[in-house]
């Protein structure tokens, strides 16, 4: 299994949710410049950013912080969300 750090996990959320850094900034209230620096690993990610993303996408809170899922509690990863979406489209042409 591939090991992701919190920046990798955050980038996967951004990719899965199809949000730009500008949209991420608007959704979280954290500046575009701060997000750019954190996502490019020029600055360490702070707990405020993790909490803001968790509030914006509550289904990813556990996975973002710890890399773990608890589907029965609604805590999933973007990969699980994609897989569930793919299952929902099977049989449609």
PDB file of C-alpha atoms in Angstrom:
ATOM      1  CA  UNK A   1       0.000   0.000   0.000  1.00  0.00           C
ATOM      2  CA  UNK A   2       1.235   3.467  -0.859  1.00  0.00           C
ATOM      3  CA  UNK A   3       1.948   5.730   2.074  1.00  0.00           C
ATOM      4  CA  UNK A   4       0.742   9.315   1.719  1.00  0.00           C
ATOM      5  CA  UNK A   5       1.744  12.161   3.975  1.00  0.00           C
ATOM      6  CA  UNK A   6      -0.755  14.876   4.867  1.00  0.00           C
ATOM      7  CA  UNK A   7       0.269  17.079   1.904  1.00  0.00           C
ATOM      8  CA  UNK A   8      -0.213  14.143  -0.494  1.00  0.00           C
ATOM      9  CA  UNK A   9      -3.614  13.473   1.060  1.00  0.00           C
ATOM     10  CA  UNK A  10      -4.590  17.126   0.813  1.00  0.00           C
ATOM     11  CA  UNK A  11      -3.552  17.256  -2.843  1.00  0.00           C
ATOM     12  CA  UNK A  12      -5.665  14.175  -3.532  1.00  0.00           C
ATOM     13  CA  UNK A  13      -8.696  15.813  -1.911  1.00  0.00           C
ATOM     14  CA  UNK A  14      -8.160  18.927  -4.044  1.00  0.00           C
ATOM     15  CA  UNK A  15      -7.862  16.801  -7.182  1.00  0.00           C
ATOM     16  CA  UNK A  16     -10.886  14.627  -6.347  1.00  0.00           C
ATOM     17  CA  UNK A  17     -13.079  17.588  -5.449  1.00  0.00           C
ATOM     18  CA  UNK A  18     -11.802  19.494  -8.483  1.00  0.00           C
ATOM     19  CA  UNK A  19     -11.112  22.730  -6.659  1.00  0.00           C
ATOM     20  CA  UNK A  20      -8.566  25.351  -7.637  1.00  0.00           C
ATOM     21  CA  UNK A  21      -6.327  26.942  -5.052  1.00  0.00           C
ATOM     22  CA  UNK A  22      -8.433  30.070  -5.377  1.00  0.00           C
ATOM     23  CA  UNK A  23     -11.590  28.057  -4.629  1.00  0.00           C
ATOM     24  CA  UNK A  24      -9.764  26.277  -1.784  1.00  0.00           C
ATOM     25  CA  UNK A  25      -8.852  29.650  -0.321  1.00  0.00           C
ATOM     26  CA  UNK A  26     -12.435  30.874  -0.552  1.00  0.00           C
ATOM     27  CA  UNK A  27     -13.854  27.660   0.904  1.00  0.00           C
ATOM     28  CA  UNK A  28     -11.432  27.564   3.854  1.00  0.00           C
ATOM     29  CA  UNK A  29     -10.771  31.241   4.540  1.00  0.00           C
ATOM     30  CA  UNK A  30      -7.010  30.641   4.244  1.00  0.00           C
ATOM     31  CA  UNK A  31      -5.059  32.766   1.781  1.00  0.00           C
ATOM     32  CA  UNK A  32      -4.138  31.584  -1.693  1.00  0.00           C
ATOM     33  CA  UNK A  33      -0.469  32.335  -0.954  1.00  0.00           C
ATOM     34  CA  UNK A  34      -0.517  30.272   2.230  1.00  0.00           C
ATOM     35  CA  UNK A  35      -2.064  27.311   0.391  1.00  0.00           C
ATOM     36  CA  UNK A  36       0.466  27.624  -2.440  1.00  0.00           C
ATOM     37  CA  UNK A  37       3.394  27.611  -0.022  1.00  0.00           C
ATOM     38  CA  UNK A  38       2.035  24.681   2.003  1.00  0.00           C
ATOM     39  CA  UNK A  39       1.110  22.573  -1.026  1.00  0.00           C
ATOM     40  CA  UNK A  40       4.531  23.175  -2.592  1.00  0.00           C
ATOM     41  CA  UNK A  41       6.139  22.171   0.722  1.00  0.00           C
ATOM     42  CA  UNK A  42       7.698  25.608   1.165  1.00  0.00           C
ATOM     43  CA  UNK A  43       5.865  25.946   4.486  1.00  0.00           C
ATOM     44  CA  UNK A  44       4.661  23.406   7.012  1.00  0.00           C
ATOM     45  CA  UNK A  45       0.971  22.659   7.105  1.00  0.00           C
ATOM     46  CA  UNK A  46      -0.576  24.025  10.300  1.00  0.00           C
ATOM     47  CA  UNK A  47      -3.445  22.552  12.282  1.00  0.00           C
ATOM     48  CA  UNK A  48      -5.602  25.499  11.173  1.00  0.00           C
ATOM     49  CA  UNK A  49      -5.350  24.381   7.550  1.00  0.00           C
ATOM     50  CA  UNK A  50      -6.150  20.775   8.412  1.00  0.00           C
ATOM     51  CA  UNK A  51      -9.157  21.875  10.464  1.00  0.00           C
ATOM     52  CA  UNK A  52     -10.372  24.171   7.665  1.00  0.00           C
ATOM     53  CA  UNK A  53     -10.231  21.363   5.106  1.00  0.00           C
ATOM     54  CA  UNK A  54     -11.985  19.061   7.566  1.00  0.00           C
ATOM     55  CA  UNK A  55     -14.802  21.582   7.918  1.00  0.00           C
ATOM     56  CA  UNK A  56     -15.048  22.011   4.146  1.00  0.00           C
ATOM     57  CA  UNK A  57     -15.082  18.243   3.490  1.00  0.00           C
ATOM     58  CA  UNK A  58     -16.078  16.506   6.740  1.00  0.00           C
ATOM     59  CA  UNK A  59     -16.127  13.063   5.123  1.00  0.00           C
ATOM     60  CA  UNK A  60     -12.314  13.246   4.759  1.00  0.00           C
ATOM     61  CA  UNK A  61     -11.407  14.412   8.297  1.00  0.00           C
ATOM     62  CA  UNK A  62     -10.073  11.115   9.638  1.00  0.00           C
ATOM     63  CA  UNK A  63      -8.316  10.202   6.411  1.00  0.00           C
ATOM     64  CA  UNK A  64      -6.707  13.649   6.060  1.00  0.00           C
ATOM     65  CA  UNK A  65      -5.340  13.661   9.598  1.00  0.00           C
ATOM     66  CA  UNK A  66      -4.396   9.995  10.011  1.00  0.00           C
ATOM     67  CA  UNK A  67      -4.657   8.277   6.632  1.00  0.00           C
ATOM     68  CA  UNK A  68      -7.369   5.980   8.006  1.00  0.00           C
ATOM     69  CA  UNK A  69     -10.965   5.368   6.986  1.00  0.00           C
ATOM     70  CA  UNK A  70     -14.030   4.463   9.038  1.00  0.00           C
ATOM     71  CA  UNK A  71     -16.763   4.068   6.394  1.00  0.00           C
ATOM     72  CA  UNK A  72     -19.444   3.050   8.890  1.00  0.00           C
ATOM     73  CA  UNK A  73     -19.008   6.507  10.453  1.00  0.00           C
ATOM     74  CA  UNK A  74     -18.949   8.269   7.081  1.00  0.00           C
ATOM     75  CA  UNK A  75     -15.175   8.790   7.169  1.00  0.00           C
ATOM     76  CA  UNK A  76     -13.757   7.895   3.769  1.00  0.00           C
ATOM     77  CA  UNK A  77     -10.862   8.700   1.457  1.00  0.00           C
ATOM     78  CA  UNK A  78     -11.137  10.266  -1.984  1.00  0.00           C
ATOM     79  CA  UNK A  79     -10.287   6.853  -3.459  1.00  0.00           C
ATOM     80  CA  UNK A  80     -13.305   5.324  -1.718  1.00  0.00           C
ATOM     81  CA  UNK A  81     -15.506   8.193  -2.892  1.00  0.00           C
ATOM     82  CA  UNK A  82     -14.342   7.610  -6.466  1.00  0.00           C
ATOM     83  CA  UNK A  83     -14.865   3.852  -6.208  1.00  0.00           C
ATOM     84  CA  UNK A  84     -18.379   4.344  -4.838  1.00  0.00           C
ATOM     85  CA  UNK A  85     -19.110   6.785  -7.650  1.00  0.00           C
ATOM     86  CA  UNK A  86     -17.774   4.330 -10.229  1.00  0.00           C
ATOM     87  CA  UNK A  87     -19.982   1.582  -8.795  1.00  0.00           C
ATOM     88  CA  UNK A  88     -22.975   3.882  -9.067  1.00  0.00           C
ATOM     89  CA  UNK A  89     -22.364   4.426 -12.780  1.00  0.00           C
ATOM     90  CA  UNK A  90     -21.949   0.760 -13.724  1.00  0.00           C
ATOM     91  CA  UNK A  91     -24.560  -0.476 -16.119  1.00  0.00           C
ATOM     92  CA  UNK A  92     -25.335   2.990 -17.439  1.00  0.00           C
ATOM     93  CA  UNK A  93     -24.594   3.611 -21.070  1.00  0.00           C
TER      94      UNK A  93
END
